[in-house]
Coordinates of C-alpha atoms in Angstrom, one line a residue:
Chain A
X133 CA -13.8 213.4 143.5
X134 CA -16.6 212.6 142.2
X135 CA -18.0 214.5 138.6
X136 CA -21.3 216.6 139.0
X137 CA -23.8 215.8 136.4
X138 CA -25.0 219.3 135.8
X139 CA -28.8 219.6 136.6
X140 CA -29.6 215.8 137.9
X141 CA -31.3 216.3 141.3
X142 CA -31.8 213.2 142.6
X143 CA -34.5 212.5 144.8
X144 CA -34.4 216.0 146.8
X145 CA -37.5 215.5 149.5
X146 CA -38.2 218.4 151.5
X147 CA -37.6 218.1 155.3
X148 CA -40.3 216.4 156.8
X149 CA -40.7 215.2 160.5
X150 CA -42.9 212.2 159.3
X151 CA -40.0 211.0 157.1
X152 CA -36.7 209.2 158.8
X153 CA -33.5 210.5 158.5
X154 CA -32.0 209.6 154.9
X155 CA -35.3 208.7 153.3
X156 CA -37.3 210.9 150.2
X157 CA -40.4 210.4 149.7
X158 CA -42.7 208.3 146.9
X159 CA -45.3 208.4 145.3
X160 CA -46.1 205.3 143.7
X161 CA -44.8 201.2 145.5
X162 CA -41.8 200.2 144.7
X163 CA -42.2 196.1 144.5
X164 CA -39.2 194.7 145.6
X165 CA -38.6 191.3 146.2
X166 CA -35.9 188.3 147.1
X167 CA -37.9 186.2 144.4
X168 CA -40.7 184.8 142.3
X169 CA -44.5 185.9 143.4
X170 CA -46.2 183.0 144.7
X171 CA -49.2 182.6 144.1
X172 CA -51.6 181.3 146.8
X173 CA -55.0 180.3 146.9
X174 CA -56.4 181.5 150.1
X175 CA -58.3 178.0 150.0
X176 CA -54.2 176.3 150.4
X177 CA -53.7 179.2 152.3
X178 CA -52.4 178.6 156.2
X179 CA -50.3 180.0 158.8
X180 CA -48.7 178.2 161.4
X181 CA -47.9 179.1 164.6
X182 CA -45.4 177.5 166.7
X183 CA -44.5 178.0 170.5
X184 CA -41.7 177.6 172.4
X185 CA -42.7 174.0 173.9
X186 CA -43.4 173.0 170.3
X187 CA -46.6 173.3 170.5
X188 CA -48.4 174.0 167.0
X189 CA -51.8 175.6 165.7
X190 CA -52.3 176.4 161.9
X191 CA -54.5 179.0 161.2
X192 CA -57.1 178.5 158.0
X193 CA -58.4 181.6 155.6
X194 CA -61.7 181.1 157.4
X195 CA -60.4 181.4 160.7
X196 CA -58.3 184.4 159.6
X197 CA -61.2 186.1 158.2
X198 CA -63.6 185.3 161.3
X199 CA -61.5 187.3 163.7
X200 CA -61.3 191.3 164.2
X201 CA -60.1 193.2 161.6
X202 CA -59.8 196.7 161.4
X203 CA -58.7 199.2 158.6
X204 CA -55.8 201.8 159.8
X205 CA -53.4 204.1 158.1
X206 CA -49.7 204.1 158.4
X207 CA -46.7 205.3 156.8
X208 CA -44.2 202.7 155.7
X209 CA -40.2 202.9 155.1
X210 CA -37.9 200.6 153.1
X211 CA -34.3 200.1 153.9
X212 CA -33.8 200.9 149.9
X213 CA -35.1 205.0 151.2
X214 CA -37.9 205.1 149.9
X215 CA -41.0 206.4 152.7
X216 CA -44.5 206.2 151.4
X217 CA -46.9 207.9 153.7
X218 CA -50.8 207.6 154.3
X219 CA -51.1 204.0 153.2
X220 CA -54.4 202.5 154.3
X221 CA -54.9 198.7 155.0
X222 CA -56.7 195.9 156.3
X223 CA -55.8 193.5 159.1
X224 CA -55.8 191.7 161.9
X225 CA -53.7 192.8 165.2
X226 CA -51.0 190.3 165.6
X227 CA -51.5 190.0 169.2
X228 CA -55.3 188.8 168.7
X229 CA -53.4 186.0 166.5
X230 CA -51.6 184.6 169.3
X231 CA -54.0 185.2 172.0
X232 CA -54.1 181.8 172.2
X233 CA -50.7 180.6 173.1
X234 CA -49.0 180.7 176.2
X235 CA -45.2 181.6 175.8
X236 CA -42.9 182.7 177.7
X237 CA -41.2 183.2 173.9
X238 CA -38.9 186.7 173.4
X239 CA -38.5 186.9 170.1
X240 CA -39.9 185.5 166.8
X241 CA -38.9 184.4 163.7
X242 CA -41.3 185.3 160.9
X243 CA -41.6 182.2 157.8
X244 CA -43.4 182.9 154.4
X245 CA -44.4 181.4 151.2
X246 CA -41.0 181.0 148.9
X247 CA -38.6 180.6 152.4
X248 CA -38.1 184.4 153.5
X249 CA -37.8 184.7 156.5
X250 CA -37.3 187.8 159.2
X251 CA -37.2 188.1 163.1
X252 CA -38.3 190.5 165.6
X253 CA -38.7 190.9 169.6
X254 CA -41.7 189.6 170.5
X255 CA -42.8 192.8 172.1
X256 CA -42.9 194.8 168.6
X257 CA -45.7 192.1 167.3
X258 CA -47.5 192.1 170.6
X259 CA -47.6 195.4 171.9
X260 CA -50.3 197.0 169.3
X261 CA -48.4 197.7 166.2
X262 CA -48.3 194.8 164.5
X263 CA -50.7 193.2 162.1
X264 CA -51.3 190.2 159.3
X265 CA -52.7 192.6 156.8
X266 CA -54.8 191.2 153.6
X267 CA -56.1 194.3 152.1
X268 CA -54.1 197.4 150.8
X269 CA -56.2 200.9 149.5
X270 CA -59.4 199.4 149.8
X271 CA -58.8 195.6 147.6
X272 CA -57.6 192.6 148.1
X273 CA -53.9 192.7 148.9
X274 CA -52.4 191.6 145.3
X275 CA -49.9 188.8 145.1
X276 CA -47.2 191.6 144.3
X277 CA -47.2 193.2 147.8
X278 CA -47.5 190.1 149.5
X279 CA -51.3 189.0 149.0
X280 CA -53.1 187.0 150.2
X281 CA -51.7 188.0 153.5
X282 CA -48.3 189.7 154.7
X283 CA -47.2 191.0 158.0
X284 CA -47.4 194.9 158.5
X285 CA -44.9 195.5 161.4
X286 CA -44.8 199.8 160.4
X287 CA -42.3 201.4 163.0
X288 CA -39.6 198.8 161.5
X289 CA -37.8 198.9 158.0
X290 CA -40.0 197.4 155.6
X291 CA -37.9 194.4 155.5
X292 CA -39.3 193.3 158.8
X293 CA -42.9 193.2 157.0
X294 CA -42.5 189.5 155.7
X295 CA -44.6 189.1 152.3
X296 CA -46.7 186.0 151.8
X297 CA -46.6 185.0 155.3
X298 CA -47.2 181.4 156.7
X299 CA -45.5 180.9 159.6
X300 CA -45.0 183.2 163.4
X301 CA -42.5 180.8 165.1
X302 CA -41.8 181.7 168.9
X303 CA -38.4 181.4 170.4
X304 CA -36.7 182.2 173.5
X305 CA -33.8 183.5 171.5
X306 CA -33.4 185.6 168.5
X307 CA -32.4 183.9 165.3
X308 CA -32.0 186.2 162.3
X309 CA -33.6 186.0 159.5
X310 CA -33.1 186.6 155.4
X311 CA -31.4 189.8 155.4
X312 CA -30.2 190.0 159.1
X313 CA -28.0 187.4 158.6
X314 CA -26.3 189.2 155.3
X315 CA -25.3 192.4 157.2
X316 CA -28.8 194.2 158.1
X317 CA -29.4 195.2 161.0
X318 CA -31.1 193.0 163.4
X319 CA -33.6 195.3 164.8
X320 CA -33.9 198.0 162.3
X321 CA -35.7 201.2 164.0
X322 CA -36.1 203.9 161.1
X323 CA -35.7 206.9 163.3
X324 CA -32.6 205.7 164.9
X325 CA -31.7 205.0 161.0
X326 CA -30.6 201.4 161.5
X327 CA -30.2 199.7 158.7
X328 CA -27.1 197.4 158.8
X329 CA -25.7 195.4 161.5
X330 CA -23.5 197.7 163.7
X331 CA -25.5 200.7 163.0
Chain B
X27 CA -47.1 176.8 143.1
X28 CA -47.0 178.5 140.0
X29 CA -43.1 180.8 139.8
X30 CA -43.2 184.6 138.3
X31 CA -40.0 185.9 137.5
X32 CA -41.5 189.0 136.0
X33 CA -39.7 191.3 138.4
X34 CA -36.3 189.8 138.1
X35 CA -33.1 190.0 135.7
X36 CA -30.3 188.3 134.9
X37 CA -26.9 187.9 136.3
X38 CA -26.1 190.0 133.5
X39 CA -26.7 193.0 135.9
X40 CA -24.7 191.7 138.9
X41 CA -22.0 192.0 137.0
X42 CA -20.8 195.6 137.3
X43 CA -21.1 195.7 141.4
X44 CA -19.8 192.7 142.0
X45 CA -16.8 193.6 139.6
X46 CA -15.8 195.5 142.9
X47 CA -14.7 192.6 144.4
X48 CA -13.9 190.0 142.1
X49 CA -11.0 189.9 140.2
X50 CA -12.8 187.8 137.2
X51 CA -15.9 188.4 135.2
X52 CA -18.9 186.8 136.8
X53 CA -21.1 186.8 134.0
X54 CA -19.3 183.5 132.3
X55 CA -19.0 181.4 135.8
X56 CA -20.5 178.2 135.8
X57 CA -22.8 178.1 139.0
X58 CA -24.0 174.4 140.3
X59 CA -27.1 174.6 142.0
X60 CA -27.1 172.8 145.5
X61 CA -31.1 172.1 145.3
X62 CA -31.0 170.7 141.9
X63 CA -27.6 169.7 140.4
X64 CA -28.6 172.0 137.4
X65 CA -25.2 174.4 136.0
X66 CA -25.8 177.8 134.6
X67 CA -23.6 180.6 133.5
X68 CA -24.1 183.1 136.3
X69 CA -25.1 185.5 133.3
X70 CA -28.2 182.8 133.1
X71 CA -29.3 183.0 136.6
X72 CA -32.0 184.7 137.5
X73 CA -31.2 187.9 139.9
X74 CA -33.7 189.6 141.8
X75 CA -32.1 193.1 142.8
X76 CA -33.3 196.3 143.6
X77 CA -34.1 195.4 147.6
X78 CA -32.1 195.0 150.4
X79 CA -29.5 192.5 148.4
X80 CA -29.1 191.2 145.8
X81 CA -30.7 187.3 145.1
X82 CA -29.3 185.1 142.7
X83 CA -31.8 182.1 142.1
X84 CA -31.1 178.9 139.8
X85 CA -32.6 179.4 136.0
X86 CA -33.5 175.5 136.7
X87 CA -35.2 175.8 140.1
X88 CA -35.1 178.8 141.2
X89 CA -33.5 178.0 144.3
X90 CA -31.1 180.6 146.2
X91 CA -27.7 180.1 144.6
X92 CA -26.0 183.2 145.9
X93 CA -26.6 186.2 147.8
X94 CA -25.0 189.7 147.8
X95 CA -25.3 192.4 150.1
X96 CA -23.2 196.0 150.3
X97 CA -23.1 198.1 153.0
X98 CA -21.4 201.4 153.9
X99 CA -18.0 199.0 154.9
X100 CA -18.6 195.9 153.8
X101 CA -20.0 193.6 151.4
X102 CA -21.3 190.8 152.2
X103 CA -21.6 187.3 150.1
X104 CA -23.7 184.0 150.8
X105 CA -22.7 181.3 148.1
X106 CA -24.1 178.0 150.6
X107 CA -26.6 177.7 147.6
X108 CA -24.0 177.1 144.9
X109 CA -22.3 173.4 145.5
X110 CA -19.5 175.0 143.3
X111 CA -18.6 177.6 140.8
X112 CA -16.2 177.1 138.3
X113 CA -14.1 180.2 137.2
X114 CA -12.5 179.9 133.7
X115 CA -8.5 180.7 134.2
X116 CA -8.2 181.4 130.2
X117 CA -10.1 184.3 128.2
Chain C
X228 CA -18.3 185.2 154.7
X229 CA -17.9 188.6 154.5
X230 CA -14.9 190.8 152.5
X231 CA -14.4 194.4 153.4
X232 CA -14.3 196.4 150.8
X233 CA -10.5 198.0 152.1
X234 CA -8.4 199.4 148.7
X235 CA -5.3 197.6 149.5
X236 CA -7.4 193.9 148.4
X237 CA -9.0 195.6 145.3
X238 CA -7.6 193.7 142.8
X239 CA -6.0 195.5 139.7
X240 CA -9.2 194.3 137.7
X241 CA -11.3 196.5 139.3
X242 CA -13.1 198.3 136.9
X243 CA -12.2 202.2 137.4
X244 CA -15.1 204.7 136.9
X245 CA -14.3 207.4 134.1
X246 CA -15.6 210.7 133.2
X247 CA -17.6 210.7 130.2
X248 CA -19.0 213.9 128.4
X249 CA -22.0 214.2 126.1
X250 CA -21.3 215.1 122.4
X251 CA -24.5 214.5 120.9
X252 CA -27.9 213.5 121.8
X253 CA -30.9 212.6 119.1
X254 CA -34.0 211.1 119.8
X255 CA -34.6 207.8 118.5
X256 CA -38.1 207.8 119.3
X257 CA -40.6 210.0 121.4
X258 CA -39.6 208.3 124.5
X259 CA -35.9 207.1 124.2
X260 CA -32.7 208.8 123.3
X261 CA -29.8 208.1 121.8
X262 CA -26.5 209.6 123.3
X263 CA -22.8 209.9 122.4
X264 CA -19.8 210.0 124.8
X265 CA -16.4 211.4 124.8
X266 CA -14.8 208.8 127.3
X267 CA -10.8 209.4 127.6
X268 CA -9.3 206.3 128.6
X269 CA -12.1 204.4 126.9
X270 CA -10.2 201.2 125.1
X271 CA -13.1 199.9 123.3
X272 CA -15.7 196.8 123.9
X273 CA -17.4 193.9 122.8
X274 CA -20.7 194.1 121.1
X275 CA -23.2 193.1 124.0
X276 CA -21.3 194.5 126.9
X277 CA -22.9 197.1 129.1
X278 CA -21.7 200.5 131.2
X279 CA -22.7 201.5 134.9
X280 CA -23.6 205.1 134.5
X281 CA -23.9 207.3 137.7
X282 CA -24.9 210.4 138.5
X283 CA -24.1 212.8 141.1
X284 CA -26.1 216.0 141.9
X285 CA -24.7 219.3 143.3
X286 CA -25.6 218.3 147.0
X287 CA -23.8 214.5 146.6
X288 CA -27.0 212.5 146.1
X289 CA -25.9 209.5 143.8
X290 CA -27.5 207.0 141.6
X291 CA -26.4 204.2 139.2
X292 CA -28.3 202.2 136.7
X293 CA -26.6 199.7 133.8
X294 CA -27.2 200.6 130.1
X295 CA -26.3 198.6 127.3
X296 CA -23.5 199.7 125.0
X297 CA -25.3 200.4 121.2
X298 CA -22.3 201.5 119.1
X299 CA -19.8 199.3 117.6
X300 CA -16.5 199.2 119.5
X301 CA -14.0 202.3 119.6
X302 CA -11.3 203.9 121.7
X303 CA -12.3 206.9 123.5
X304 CA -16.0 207.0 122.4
X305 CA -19.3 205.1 123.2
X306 CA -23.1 205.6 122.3
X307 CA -26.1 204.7 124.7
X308 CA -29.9 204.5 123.8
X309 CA -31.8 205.5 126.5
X310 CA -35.5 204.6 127.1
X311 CA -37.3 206.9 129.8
X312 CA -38.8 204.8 133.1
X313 CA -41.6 206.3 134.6
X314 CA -40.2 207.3 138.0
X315 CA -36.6 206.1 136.9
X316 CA -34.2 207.4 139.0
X317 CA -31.4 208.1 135.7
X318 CA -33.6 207.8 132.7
X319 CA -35.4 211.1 132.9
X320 CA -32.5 213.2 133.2
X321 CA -30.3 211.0 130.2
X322 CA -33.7 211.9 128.2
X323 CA -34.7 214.8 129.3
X324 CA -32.3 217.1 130.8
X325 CA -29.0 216.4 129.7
X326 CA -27.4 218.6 127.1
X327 CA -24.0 217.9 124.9
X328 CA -21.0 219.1 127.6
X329 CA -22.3 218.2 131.2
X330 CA -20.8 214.9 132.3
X331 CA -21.6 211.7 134.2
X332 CA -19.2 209.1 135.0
X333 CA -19.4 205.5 133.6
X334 CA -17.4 202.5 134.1
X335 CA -17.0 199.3 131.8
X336 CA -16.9 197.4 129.5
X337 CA -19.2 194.6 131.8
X338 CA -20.2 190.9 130.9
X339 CA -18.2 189.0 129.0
X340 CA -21.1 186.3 128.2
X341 CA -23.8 188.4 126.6
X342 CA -21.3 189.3 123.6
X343 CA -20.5 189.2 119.8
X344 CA -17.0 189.7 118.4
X345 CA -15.9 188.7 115.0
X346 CA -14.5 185.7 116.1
X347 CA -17.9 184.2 115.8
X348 CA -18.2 183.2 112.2
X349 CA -21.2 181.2 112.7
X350 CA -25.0 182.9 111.5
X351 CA -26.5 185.3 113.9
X352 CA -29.6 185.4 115.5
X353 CA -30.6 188.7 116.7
X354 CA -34.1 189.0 119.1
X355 CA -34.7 192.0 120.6
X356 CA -38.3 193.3 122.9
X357 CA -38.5 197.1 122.8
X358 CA -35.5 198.6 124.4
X359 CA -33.9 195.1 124.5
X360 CA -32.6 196.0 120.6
X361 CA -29.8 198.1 122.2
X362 CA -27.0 195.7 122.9
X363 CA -28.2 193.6 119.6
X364 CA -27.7 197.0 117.9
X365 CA -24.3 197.1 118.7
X366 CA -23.7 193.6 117.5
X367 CA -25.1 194.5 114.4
X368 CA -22.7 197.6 114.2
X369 CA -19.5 195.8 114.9
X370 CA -20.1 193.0 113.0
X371 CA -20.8 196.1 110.3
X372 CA -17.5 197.7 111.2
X373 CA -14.8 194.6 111.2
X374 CA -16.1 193.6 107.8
X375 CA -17.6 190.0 109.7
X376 CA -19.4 188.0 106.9
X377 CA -21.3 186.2 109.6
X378 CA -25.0 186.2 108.1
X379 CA -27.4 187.9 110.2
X380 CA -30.7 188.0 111.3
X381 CA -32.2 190.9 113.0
X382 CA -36.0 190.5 114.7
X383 CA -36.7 193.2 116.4
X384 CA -40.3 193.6 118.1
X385 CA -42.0 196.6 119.0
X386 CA -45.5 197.7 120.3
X387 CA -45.8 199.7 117.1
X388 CA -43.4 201.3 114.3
X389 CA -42.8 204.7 116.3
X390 CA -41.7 202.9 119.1
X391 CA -38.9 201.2 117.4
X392 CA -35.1 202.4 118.0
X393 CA -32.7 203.3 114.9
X394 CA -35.5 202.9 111.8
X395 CA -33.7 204.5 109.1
X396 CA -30.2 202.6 110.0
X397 CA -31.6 199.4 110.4
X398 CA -33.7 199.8 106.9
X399 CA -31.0 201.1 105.1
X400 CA -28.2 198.1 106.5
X401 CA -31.2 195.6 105.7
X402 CA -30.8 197.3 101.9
X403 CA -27.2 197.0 101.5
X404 CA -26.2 193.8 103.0
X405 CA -27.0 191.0 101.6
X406 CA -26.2 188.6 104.5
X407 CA -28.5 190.8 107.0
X408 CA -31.5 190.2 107.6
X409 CA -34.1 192.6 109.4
X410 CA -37.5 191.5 110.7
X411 CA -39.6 194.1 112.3
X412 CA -42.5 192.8 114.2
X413 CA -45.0 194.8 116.2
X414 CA -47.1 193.5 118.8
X415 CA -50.3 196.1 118.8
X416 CA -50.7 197.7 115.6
X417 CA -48.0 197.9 112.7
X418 CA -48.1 199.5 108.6
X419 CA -51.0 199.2 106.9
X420 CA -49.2 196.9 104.5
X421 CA -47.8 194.7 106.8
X422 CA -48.1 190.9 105.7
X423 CA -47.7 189.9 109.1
X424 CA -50.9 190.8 111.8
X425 CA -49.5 192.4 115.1
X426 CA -49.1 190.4 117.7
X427 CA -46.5 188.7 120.3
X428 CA -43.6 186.6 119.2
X429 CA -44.7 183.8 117.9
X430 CA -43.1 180.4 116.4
X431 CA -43.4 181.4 113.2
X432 CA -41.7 184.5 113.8
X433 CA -38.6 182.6 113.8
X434 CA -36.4 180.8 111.7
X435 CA -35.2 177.4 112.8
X436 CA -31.7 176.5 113.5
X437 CA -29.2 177.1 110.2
X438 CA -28.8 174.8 108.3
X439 CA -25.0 175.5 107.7
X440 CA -22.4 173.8 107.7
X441 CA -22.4 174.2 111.5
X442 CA -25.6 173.7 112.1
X443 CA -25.5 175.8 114.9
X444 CA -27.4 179.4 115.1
X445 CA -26.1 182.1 117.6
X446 CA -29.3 183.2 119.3
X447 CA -29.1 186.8 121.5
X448 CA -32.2 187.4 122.9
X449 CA -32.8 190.9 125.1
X450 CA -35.6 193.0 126.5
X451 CA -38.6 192.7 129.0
X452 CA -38.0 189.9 131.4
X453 CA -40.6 188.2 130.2
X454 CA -40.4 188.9 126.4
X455 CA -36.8 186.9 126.9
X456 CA -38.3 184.0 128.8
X457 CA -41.1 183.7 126.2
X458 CA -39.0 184.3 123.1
X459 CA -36.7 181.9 124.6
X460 CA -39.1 179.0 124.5
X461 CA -40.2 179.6 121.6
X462 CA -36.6 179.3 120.2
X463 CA -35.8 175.9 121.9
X464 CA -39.3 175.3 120.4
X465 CA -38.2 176.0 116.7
X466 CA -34.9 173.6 117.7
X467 CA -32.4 176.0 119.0
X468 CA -30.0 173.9 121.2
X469 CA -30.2 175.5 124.4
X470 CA -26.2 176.4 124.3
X471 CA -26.5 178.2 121.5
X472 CA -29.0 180.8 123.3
X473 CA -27.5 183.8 124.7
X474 CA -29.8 186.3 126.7
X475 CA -29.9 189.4 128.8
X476 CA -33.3 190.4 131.0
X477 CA -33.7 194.1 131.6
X478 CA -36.8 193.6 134.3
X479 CA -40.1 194.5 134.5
X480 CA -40.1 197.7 132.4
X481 CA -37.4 196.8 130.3
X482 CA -36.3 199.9 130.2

């Protein structure tokens, strides 16, 4: 049994129905990482996109700059149970990105500066809930949370929301990525509280 | 690419968790790195914790040497990044 | 590879967690407290070694953070310096709330590469960033305690002289032992007196390697992550074989 440290509360967080089951809420970002913070010029700066038939197009800053942004609010939610709500940023809708390919792809596998990598259905980076974000609170997204550019997939554990992004590869199957091949969960829906594999 | 460890520690604080599962003391292992040939003592290696699992990077390179993850049932260990540790059998 | 965590494999070195109750508490600074456990089935350490601490609240949330060991080795009894973390998850309440009789359970002693026991005749070299003077601490103690006559050098850095840990112990050991040596350094403002202008570690801040009859200096180096990689360089920069350098990274805050 365990011993009761008289008076320590924790992290008590009021029920709230924009918070998932088992997280409390923050105030301040956490920076978490699985190592060292690159750091990227955006003039080096590129991110490749590959297709099922091995077709490739590498996007420049420029060309990442020149398409539709827009600035949106979400809240986010890490694995580790921490929720941060109201956090406003700046990107581009995943789906414009690949406008341009033609896939019959069903998944992707997500590739960033420094080797993380993460994958996802293609639906949840299609369907309007996805973006490649590059501003956070107004600024320039700093190298610490992922700047020059990271993807923002919201509705998924934070993990899913590769840092320092540089590559969307398409697939027909699902390959997992950094995490979901160490016991996380492959999908990882907050709500339904899915963090490891099995959940 | 410049590297910034700023955020991580040392395999001096992998010690007590992993404790759960080996029998031996981490800390003095001698880890060989599979990018760079480079040995550390584990205690040496650079450990990035705190996120989903824990990453345990190469003081040389900073390559992945090992990986640690613990869930509800399980934990879970990737060591593909070591070529080899060697365990001292007398303290 | 994966290894479930079932109790029948768990080893007989698993380290057990054990029930530790404050005695004492006493600020060693505005910021950072020391505190003093009863531990029953404590056996003792090495200098340098570190606890898990974890606490449990009333409704079965649980946390767990590592803190350096600062006393000198002893059965049943240990001493931690806490420095508070701006939203740390343990360091408030160690600080803040915790009063001599609630508990908190601990398990240890951890690391058996960051460490000092008397066996180590050779000169010491202690370096220690803000809190990073905790485990160093203890090394100073127990070499103190077993009667060691391994000389001793002590630098501890600080952002200023209220922020450093144990003052009046460290000033009074640097008095009465003629083999320790204690070096306090500040990095943004130090004593009006001060010979030395604050500022970072620098080379000259350190001595080079002994020149015993060994020729080899034991380095410890502990704190910020990147006080230790800097402070580090500097030492193999002042000679310091590279095996000679021990050293423990408490992260960002080094707290």
């Amino acid at each position: 049994m365990a011993v009761i440290s008289r008076g320590f509360e924790g992290r008590r967080t009021p029920p709230d129905p924009r918070i998932p089951p088992g997280q409390y809420l923050t105030e301040d970002f956490p920076v978490l990482s699985a190592g060292p913070t690159p750091q990227i010029e955006t003039s080096d700066w590129a991110l490749d996109i590959t297709d099922v038939d091995g077709s490739r197009t590498a996007l420049s800053w420029h060309q990442l700059m020149d398409l539709p942004s827009e600035q949106f609010t979400v809240d986010i939610h890490c694995v580790t149970k921490w929720t941060k709500l109201g956090t406003v940023w700046r990107g581009v809708p995943v789906e414009t990105l690949l406008g341009g390919t033609q896939s019959d792809a069903e998944y992707a596998l997500i590739h960033s500066y420094g080797g993380y990598t993460t994958n996802l259905p293609i639906d949840d980076l299609v369907l309007g809930d996805a973006w490649v974000v590059f501003e956070y609170d107004g600024a320039a997204l700093a190298p610490t949370h992922g700047g020059p550019a990271r993807l923002l997939v919201p509705h998924l554990y934070l993990w899913k929301s590769a840092k320092w992004i540089n590559g969307i590869e398409l697939r027909r199957h699902d390959q997992p990525g950094f995490w979901e091949s160490l016991g996380y969960h492959a999908y990882g829906d907050p709500w339904r509280e899915q963090r490891y594999e099995g959940d | 690419m410049e590297q910034s460890h700023e955020f991580a520690v040392d395999g001096n604080a992998v010690a007590g968790p992993l404790s759960e599962i080996f029998a031996f003391d981490v800390t003095s292992v001698q880890v060989n790195c599979n990018h760079c040939g480079a040995t550390n003592p584990f205690a040496e290696e650079i450990a990035y914790v705190g996120g989903p699992g824990t990453v345990l990077r190469c003081a040389d390179c900073a390559s992945v040497v090992g990986r640690f993850v613990k869930t509800p049932d399980s934990v879970w260990l990737d060591l593909s990044g070591s070529a080899s540790w060697r365990i001292g059998t007398s303290q | 590879m994966k290894a479930t965590d079932d109790a029948q494999h768990r080893g007989p070195a698993t380290i057990p967690w054990l029930r530790a109750e404050l005695l004492e508490g006493r600020m060693e600074t505005r910021t950072a407290r020391s505190l003093v456990f009863d531990v029953p089935g404590w056996a003792g350490h090495h200098a340098g070694q570190h606890v898990d601490v974890k606490l449990t609240s009333e409704d079965g949330y649980s946390a767990q953070r590592s803190y350096s060991i600062a006393s000198a080795s002893a059965s049943g009894q240990l001493e931690l310096t806490v420095q508070v973390v701006s939203h740390g998850e343990l360091s408030p309440y160690l600080v803040e709330v915790m009063s001599p009789g609630d508990e908190l359970e601990l398990r240890g002693p951890i690391g058996g590469w960051f460490r000092w026991t008397e066996e180590f005749t050779e000169p010491v070299l202690l370096v220690g960033g803000g809190s990073g003077i905790v485990p160093l601490m203890a090394i100073l103690r127990e070499r103190i305690r077993t009667g060691s006559t391994a000389p001793v050098h002590f630098i501890c850095v600080a952002r200023t002289p209220d922020h450093v840990f144990y003052t009046n112990e460290l000033h009074s050991v640097d008095q009465s032992h003629a083999d320790v040596l204690v070096d306090r350094l500040y990095t943004r403002s130090g004593l009006a007196d001060d010979a030395r202008a604050a500022g970072r570690l620098n080379l000259h801040d350190l001595p080079p390697p002994s020149s015993g009859d060994t020729g080899i200096t034991r380095a410890y180096v502990c704190g910020p992550t990147g006080f230790v990689e800097s402070a580090a360089d500097l030492l193999l920069g002042r000679g310091h074989p590279p095996t000679a350098i021990r050293t423990e990274r408490f992260g960002p805050t080094g707290g």
